[in-house]
Coordinates of N, CA and C and ligand atoms in Angstrom, one line a residue:
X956 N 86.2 58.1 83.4 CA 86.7 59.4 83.9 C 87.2 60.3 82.8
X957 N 86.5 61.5 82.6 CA 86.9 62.4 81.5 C 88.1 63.2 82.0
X958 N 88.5 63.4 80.8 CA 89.9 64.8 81.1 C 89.9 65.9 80.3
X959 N 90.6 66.6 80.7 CA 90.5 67.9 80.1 C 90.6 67.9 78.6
X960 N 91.1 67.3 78.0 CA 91.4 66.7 76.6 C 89.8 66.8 75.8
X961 N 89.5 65.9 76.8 CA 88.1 65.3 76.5 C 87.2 66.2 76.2
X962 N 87.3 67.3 77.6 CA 85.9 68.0 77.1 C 86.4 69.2 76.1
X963 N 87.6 69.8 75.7 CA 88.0 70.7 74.7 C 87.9 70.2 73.3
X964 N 87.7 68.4 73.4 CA 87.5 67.9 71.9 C 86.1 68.4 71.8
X965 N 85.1 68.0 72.6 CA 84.0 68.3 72.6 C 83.1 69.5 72.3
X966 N 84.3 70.5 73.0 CA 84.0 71.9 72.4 C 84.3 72.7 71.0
X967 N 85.5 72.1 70.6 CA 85.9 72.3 69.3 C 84.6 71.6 68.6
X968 N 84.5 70.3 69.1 CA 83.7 69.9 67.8 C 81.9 70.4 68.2
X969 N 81.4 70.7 68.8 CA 80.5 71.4 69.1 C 80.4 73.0 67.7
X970 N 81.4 73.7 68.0 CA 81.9 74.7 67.1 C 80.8 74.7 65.7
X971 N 81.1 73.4 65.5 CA 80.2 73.0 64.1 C 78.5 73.3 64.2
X972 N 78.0 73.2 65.4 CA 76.9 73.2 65.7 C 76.5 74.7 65.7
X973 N 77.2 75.6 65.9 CA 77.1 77.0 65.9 C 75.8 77.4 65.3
X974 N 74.6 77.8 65.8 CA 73.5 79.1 64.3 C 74.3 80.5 64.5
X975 N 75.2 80.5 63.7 CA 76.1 81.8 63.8 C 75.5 82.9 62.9
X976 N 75.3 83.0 61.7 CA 74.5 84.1 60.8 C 75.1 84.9 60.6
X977 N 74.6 86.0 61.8 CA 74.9 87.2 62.0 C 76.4 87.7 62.5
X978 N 76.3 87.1 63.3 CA 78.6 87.7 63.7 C 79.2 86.5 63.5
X979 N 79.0 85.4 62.7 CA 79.8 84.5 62.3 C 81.2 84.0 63.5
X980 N 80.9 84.2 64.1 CA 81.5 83.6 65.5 C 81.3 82.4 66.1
X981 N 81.8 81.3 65.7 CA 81.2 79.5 66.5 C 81.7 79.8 67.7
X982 N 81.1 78.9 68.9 CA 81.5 79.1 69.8 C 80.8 77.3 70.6
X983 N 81.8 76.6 71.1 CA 81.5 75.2 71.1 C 81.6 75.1 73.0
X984 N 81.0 74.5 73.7 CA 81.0 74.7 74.8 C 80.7 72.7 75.5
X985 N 81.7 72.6 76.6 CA 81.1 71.5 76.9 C 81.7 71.4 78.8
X986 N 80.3 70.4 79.0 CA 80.2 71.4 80.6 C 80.3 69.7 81.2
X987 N 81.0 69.4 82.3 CA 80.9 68.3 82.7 C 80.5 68.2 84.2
X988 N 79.3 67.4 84.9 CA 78.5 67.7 85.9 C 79.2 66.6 86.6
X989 N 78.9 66.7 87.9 CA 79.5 65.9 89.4 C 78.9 64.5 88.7
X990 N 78.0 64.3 88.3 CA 77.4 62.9 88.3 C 78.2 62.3 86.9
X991 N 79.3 63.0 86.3 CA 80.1 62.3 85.6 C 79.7 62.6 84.0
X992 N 78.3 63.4 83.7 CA 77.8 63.3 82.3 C 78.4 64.4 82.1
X993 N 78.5 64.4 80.6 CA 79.1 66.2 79.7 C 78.0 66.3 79.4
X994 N 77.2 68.1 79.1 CA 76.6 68.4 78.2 C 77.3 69.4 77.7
X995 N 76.9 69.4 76.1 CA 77.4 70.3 75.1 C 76.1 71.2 74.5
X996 N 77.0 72.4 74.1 CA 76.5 73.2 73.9 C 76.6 74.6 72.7
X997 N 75.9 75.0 71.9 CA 76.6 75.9 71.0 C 75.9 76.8 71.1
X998 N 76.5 78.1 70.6 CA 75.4 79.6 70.5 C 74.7 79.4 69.2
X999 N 73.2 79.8 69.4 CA 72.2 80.3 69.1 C 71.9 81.3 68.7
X1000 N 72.0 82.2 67.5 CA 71.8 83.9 67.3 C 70.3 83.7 66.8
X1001 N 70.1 84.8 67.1 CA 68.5 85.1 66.9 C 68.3 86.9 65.8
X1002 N 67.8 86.9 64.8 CA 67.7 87.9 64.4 C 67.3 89.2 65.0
X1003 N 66.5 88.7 66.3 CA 66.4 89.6 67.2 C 67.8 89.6 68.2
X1004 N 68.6 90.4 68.0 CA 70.1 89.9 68.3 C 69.9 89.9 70.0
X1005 N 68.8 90.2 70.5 CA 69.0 90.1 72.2 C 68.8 88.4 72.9
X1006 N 68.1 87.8 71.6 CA 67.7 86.4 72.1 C 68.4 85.8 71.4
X1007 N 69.9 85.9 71.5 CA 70.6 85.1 71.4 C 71.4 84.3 72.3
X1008 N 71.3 82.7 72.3 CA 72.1 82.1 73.6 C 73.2 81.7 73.1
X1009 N 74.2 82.0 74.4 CA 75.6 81.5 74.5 C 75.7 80.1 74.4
X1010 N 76.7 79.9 74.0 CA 77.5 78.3 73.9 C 77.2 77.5 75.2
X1011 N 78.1 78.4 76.8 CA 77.7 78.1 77.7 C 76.7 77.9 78.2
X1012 N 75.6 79.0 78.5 CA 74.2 78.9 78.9 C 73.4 77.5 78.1
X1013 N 73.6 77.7 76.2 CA 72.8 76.4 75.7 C 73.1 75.1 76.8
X1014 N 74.4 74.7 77.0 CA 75.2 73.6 78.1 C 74.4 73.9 79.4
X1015 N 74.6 74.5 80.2 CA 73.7 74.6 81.4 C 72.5 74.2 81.5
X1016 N 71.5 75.1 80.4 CA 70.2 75.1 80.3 C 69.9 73.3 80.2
X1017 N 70.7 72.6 79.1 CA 70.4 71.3 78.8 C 71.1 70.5 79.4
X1018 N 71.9 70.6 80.7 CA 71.9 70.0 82.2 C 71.1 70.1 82.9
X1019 N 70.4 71.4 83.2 CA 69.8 71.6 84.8 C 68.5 71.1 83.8
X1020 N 68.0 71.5 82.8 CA 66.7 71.0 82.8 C 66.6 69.2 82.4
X1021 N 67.7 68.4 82.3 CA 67.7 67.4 82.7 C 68.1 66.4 84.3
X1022 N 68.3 68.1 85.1 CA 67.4 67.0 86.6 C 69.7 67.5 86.7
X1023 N 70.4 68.2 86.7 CA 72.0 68.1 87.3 C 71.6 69.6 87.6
X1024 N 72.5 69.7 88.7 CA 72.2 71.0 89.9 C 74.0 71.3 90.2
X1025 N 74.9 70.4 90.0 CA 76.4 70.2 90.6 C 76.9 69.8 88.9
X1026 N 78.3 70.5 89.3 CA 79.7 70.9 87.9 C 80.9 70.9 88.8
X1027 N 81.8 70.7 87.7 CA 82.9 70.5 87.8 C 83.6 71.0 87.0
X1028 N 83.5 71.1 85.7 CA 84.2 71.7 84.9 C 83.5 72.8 83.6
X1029 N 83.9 73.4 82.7 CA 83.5 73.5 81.7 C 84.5 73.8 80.5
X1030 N 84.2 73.4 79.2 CA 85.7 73.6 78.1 C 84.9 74.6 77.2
X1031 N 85.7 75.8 76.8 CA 84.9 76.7 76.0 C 86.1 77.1 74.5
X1032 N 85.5 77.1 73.3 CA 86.3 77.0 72.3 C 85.6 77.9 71.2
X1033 N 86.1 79.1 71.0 CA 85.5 80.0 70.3 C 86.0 80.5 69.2
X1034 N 85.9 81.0 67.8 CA 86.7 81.9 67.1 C 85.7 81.9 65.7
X1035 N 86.5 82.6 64.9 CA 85.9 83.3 63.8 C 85.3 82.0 62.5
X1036 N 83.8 82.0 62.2 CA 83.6 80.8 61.2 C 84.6 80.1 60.1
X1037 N 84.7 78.5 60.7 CA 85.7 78.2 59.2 C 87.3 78.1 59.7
X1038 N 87.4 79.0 60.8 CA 88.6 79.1 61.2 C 89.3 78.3 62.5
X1039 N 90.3 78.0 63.0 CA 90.5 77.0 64.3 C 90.7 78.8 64.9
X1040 N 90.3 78.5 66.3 CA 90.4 79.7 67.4 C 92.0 80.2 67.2
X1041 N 91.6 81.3 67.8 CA 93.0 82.1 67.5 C 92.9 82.9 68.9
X1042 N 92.1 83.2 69.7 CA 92.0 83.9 71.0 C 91.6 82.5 72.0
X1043 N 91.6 83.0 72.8 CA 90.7 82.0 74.2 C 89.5 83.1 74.4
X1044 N 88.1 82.2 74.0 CA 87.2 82.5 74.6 C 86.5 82.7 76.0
X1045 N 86.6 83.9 76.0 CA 86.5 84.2 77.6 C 84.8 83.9 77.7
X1046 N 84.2 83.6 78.9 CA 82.6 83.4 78.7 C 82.1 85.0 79.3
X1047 N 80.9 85.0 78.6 CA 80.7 87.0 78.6 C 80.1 86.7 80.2
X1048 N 79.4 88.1 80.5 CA 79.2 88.2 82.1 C 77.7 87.6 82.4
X1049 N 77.0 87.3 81.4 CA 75.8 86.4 81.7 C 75.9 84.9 82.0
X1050 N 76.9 85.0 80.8 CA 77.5 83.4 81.6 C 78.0 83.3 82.5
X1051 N 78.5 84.0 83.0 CA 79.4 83.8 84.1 C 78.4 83.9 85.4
X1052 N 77.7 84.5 85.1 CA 76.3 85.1 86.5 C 75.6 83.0 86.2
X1053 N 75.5 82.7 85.2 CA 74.7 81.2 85.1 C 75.6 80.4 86.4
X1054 N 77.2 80.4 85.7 CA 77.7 79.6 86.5 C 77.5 80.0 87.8
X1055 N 77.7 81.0 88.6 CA 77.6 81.4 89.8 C 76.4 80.9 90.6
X1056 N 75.5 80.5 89.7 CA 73.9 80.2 90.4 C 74.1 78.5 90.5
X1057 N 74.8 77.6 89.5 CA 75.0 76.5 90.3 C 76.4 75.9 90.3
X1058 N 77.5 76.5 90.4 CA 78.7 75.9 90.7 C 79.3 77.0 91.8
X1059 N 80.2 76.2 92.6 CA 80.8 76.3 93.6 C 82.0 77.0 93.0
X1060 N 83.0 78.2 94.0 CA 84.0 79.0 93.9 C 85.3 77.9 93.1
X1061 N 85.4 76.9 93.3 CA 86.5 76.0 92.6 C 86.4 75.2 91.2
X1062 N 84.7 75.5 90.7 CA 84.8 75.3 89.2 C 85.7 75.6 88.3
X1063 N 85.9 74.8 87.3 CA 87.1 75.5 86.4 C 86.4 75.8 85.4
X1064 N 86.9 76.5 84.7 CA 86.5 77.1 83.4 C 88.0 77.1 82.7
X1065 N 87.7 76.1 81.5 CA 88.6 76.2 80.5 C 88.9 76.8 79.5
X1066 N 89.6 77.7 78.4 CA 89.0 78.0 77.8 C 90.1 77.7 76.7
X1067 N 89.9 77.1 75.7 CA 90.8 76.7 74.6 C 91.1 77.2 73.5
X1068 N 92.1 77.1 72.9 CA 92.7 77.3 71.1 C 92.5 76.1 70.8
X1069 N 93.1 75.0 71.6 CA 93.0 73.6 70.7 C 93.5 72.5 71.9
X1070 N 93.6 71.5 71.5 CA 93.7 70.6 73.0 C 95.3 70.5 73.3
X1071 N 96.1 71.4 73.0 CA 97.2 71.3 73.8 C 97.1 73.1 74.2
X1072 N 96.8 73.8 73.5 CA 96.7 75.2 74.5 C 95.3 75.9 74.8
X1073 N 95.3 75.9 75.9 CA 94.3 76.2 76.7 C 94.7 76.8 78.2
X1074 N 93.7 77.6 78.6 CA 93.9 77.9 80.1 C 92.4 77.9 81.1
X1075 N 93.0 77.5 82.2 CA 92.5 77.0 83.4 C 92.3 78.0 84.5
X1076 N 90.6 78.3 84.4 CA 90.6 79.2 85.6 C 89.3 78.9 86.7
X1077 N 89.2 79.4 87.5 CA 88.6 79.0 89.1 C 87.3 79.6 88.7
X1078 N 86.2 79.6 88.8 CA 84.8 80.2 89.1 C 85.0 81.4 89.9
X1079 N 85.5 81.4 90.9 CA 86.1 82.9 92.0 C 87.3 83.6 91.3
X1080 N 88.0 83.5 90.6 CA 88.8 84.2 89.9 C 88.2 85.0 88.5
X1081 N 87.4 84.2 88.0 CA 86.8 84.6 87.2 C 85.6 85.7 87.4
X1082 N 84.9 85.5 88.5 CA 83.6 86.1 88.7 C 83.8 86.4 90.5
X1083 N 85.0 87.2 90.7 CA 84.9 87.8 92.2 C 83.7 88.5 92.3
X1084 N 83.1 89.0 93.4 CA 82.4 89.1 94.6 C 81.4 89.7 94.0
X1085 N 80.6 88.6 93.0 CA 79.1 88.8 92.1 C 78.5 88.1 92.7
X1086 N 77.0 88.5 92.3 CA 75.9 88.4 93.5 C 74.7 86.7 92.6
X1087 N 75.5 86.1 94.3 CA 75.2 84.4 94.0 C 74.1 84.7 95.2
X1088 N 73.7 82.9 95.3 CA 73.2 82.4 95.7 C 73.3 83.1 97.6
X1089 N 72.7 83.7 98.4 CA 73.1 84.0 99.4 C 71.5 83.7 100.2
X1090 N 72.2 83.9 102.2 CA 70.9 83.6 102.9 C 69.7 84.1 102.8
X1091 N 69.8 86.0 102.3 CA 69.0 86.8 102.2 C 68.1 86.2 101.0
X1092 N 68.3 85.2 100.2 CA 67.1 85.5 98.9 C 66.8 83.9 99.2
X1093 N 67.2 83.1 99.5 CA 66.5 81.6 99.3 C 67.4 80.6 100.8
Ligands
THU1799 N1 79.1 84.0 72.6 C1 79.1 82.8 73.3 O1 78.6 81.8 72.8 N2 79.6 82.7 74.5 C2 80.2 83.8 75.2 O2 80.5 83.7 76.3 C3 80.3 85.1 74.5 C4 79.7 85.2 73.2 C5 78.5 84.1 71.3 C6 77.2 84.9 71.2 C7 77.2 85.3 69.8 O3 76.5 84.3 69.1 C8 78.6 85.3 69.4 O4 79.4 84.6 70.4 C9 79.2 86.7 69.2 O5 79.0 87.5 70.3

Protein backbone atom coordinates (compact mmCIF):
# COMPACT_ATOMS: atom_id res chain seq x y z
CA UNK A 1 0.00 0.00 0.00
CA UNK A 2 1.69 3.31 -1.12
CA UNK A 3 1.33 6.67 0.62
CA UNK A 4 1.49 9.98 -0.09
CA UNK A 5 5.14 10.05 1.01
CA UNK A 6 5.70 7.55 -1.44
CA UNK A 7 4.70 8.89 -4.49
CA UNK A 8 6.20 12.65 -3.77
CA UNK A 9 9.66 10.74 -3.20
CA UNK A 10 9.08 9.47 -6.55
CA UNK A 11 8.39 12.67 -8.00
CA UNK A 12 11.18 14.54 -6.57
CA UNK A 13 13.40 11.86 -7.68
CA UNK A 14 11.91 11.58 -11.17
CA UNK A 15 13.04 15.59 -11.28
CA UNK A 16 16.36 14.15 -12.28
CA UNK A 17 15.02 12.62 -15.38
CA UNK A 18 13.88 15.97 -16.68
CA UNK A 19 15.13 16.77 -20.82
CA UNK A 20 14.83 20.34 -19.61
CA UNK A 21 17.32 22.42 -22.11
CA UNK A 22 15.36 25.07 -22.99
CA UNK A 23 13.41 26.60 -19.69
CA UNK A 24 15.49 24.59 -17.41
CA UNK A 25 12.53 23.64 -15.31
CA UNK A 26 12.56 19.68 -13.86
CA UNK A 27 9.38 18.68 -13.28
CA UNK A 28 9.04 14.94 -11.66
CA UNK A 29 5.56 13.40 -11.76
CA UNK A 30 4.26 10.10 -10.32
CA UNK A 31 0.76 8.78 -10.88
CA UNK A 32 -0.54 5.82 -8.95
CA UNK A 33 -3.38 3.61 -10.68
CA UNK A 34 -6.45 1.60 -8.96
CA UNK A 35 -4.56 -1.64 -9.77
CA UNK A 36 -1.96 -0.53 -7.14
CA UNK A 37 1.13 0.25 -9.75
CA UNK A 38 2.97 3.95 -9.85
CA UNK A 39 4.01 5.24 -13.10
CA UNK A 40 6.51 7.98 -13.25
CA UNK A 41 7.01 10.48 -15.29
CA UNK A 42 9.23 13.68 -16.42
CA UNK A 43 8.89 16.51 -19.00
CA UNK A 44 10.23 16.20 -22.35
CA UNK A 45 11.24 19.65 -24.22
CA UNK A 46 11.45 19.47 -27.68
CA UNK A 47 13.33 22.25 -29.67
CA UNK A 48 10.28 22.59 -31.46
CA UNK A 49 8.88 24.08 -28.13
CA UNK A 50 5.10 22.88 -29.05
CA UNK A 51 6.22 19.12 -28.77
CA UNK A 52 6.98 19.28 -25.57
CA UNK A 53 5.49 16.68 -22.92
CA UNK A 54 4.55 17.33 -19.38
CA UNK A 55 5.82 15.44 -16.50
CA UNK A 56 2.12 14.45 -15.99
CA UNK A 57 1.01 13.44 -19.43
CA UNK A 58 4.78 11.47 -19.87
CA UNK A 59 2.97 9.36 -16.46
CA UNK A 60 -0.38 8.83 -18.10
CA UNK A 61 0.77 8.17 -21.53
CA UNK A 62 3.11 5.25 -19.89
CA UNK A 63 0.02 3.91 -17.88
CA UNK A 64 -2.81 3.84 -20.30
CA UNK A 65 -0.55 2.58 -23.05
CA UNK A 66 0.32 -0.23 -20.59
CA UNK A 67 -3.30 -1.63 -20.55
CA UNK A 68 -4.53 1.03 -16.77
CA UNK A 69 -7.73 3.03 -17.62
CA UNK A 70 -8.44 3.90 -13.46
CA UNK A 71 -6.13 6.43 -10.85
CA UNK A 72 -6.13 7.45 -7.72
CA UNK A 73 -3.67 9.67 -7.16
CA UNK A 74 -0.98 11.75 -8.72
CA UNK A 75 2.44 13.54 -6.85
CA UNK A 76 3.78 16.46 -8.90
CA UNK A 77 7.25 18.12 -7.96
CA UNK A 78 8.49 20.93 -9.93
CA UNK A 79 11.07 23.86 -9.74
CA UNK A 80 14.02 25.60 -11.27
CA UNK A 81 17.25 23.07 -12.49
CA UNK A 82 19.64 22.01 -9.59
CA UNK A 83 17.34 23.57 -7.22
CA UNK A 84 14.79 21.67 -4.49
CA UNK A 85 11.07 23.31 -5.50
CA UNK A 86 10.35 26.48 -4.05
CA UNK A 87 6.57 26.91 -5.54
CA UNK A 88 3.97 23.87 -5.82
CA UNK A 89 3.64 22.84 -9.25
CA UNK A 90 0.37 23.43 -10.38
CA UNK A 91 -0.34 20.87 -13.58
CA UNK A 92 -0.91 23.28 -16.79
CA UNK A 93 -4.61 22.92 -18.51
CA UNK A 94 -3.63 20.10 -20.94
CA UNK A 95 -2.85 18.12 -18.14
CA UNK A 96 -5.53 18.65 -16.38
CA UNK A 97 -7.99 18.04 -19.70
CA UNK A 98 -5.62 14.28 -19.66
CA UNK A 99 -6.75 13.73 -16.18
CA UNK A 100 -10.31 14.47 -16.84
CA UNK A 101 -10.43 11.80 -19.74
CA UNK A 102 -9.55 8.94 -17.23
CA UNK A 103 -10.02 9.85 -13.61
CA UNK A 104 -13.01 10.33 -11.72
CA UNK A 105 -14.12 13.90 -9.84
CA UNK A 106 -12.31 12.59 -6.39
CA UNK A 107 -8.78 12.06 -7.80
CA UNK A 108 -6.21 13.84 -5.96
CA UNK A 109 -3.65 15.68 -7.27
CA UNK A 110 -0.68 16.47 -5.12
CA UNK A 111 1.44 18.83 -5.64
CA UNK A 112 4.81 19.20 -3.58
CA UNK A 113 7.99 21.26 -2.31
CA UNK A 114 9.15 18.21 -0.48
CA UNK A 115 7.65 15.33 1.44
CA UNK A 116 6.48 17.08 4.34
CA UNK A 117 4.87 20.23 2.41
CA UNK A 118 2.71 19.65 -0.08
CA UNK A 119 -0.99 20.17 -1.03
CA UNK A 120 -3.90 17.97 -1.77
CA UNK A 121 -6.51 18.70 -4.32
CA UNK A 122 -9.67 16.95 -5.85
CA UNK A 123 -9.79 16.43 -9.78
CA UNK A 124 -13.31 18.66 -9.59
CA UNK A 125 -11.76 21.39 -7.75
CA UNK A 126 -9.08 21.62 -9.82
CA UNK A 127 -10.72 21.27 -13.24
CA UNK A 128 -14.59 22.52 -12.66
CA UNK A 129 -17.07 22.09 -15.32
CA UNK A 130 -14.45 21.08 -18.32
CA UNK A 131 -15.49 19.19 -21.02
CA UNK A 132 -14.98 15.16 -20.09
CA UNK A 133 -16.08 12.20 -21.00
CA UNK A 134 -20.06 12.67 -21.60
CA UNK A 135 -23.23 10.63 -23.25
CA UNK A 136 -23.24 12.84 -26.32
CA UNK A 137 -19.62 11.73 -27.68
CA UNK A 138 -19.05 8.02 -26.63
N1 LIG B 1 5.65 21.39 -17.32
C1 LIG B 1 5.27 20.18 -16.81
O1 LIG B 1 6.03 19.20 -16.89
N2 LIG B 1 4.06 20.07 -16.23
C2 LIG B 1 3.13 21.07 -16.15
O2 LIG B 1 2.01 20.84 -15.72
C3 LIG B 1 3.51 22.42 -16.56
C4 LIG B 1 4.80 22.57 -17.26
C5 LIG B 1 6.94 21.52 -17.98
C6 LIG B 1 6.86 21.77 -19.46
C7 LIG B 1 8.17 22.46 -19.74
O3 LIG B 1 9.15 21.49 -19.99
C8 LIG B 1 8.51 23.16 -18.44
O4 LIG B 1 7.65 22.61 -17.45
C9 LIG B 1 8.33 24.67 -18.47
O5 LIG B 1 7.08 24.99 -18.91
Amino acid sequence: MYEVKDLIRLALEMRARAYAPYSHYQVGAALLSKSGKIYTGCNIENASFGATNCAERTAFFKAVSEGERAFTAIAIAGGAQGKEPVGYAYPCGLCRQVMLEFCEPDFQVIVAKNEEDYICLSLENLMPHGFGRCPDLC
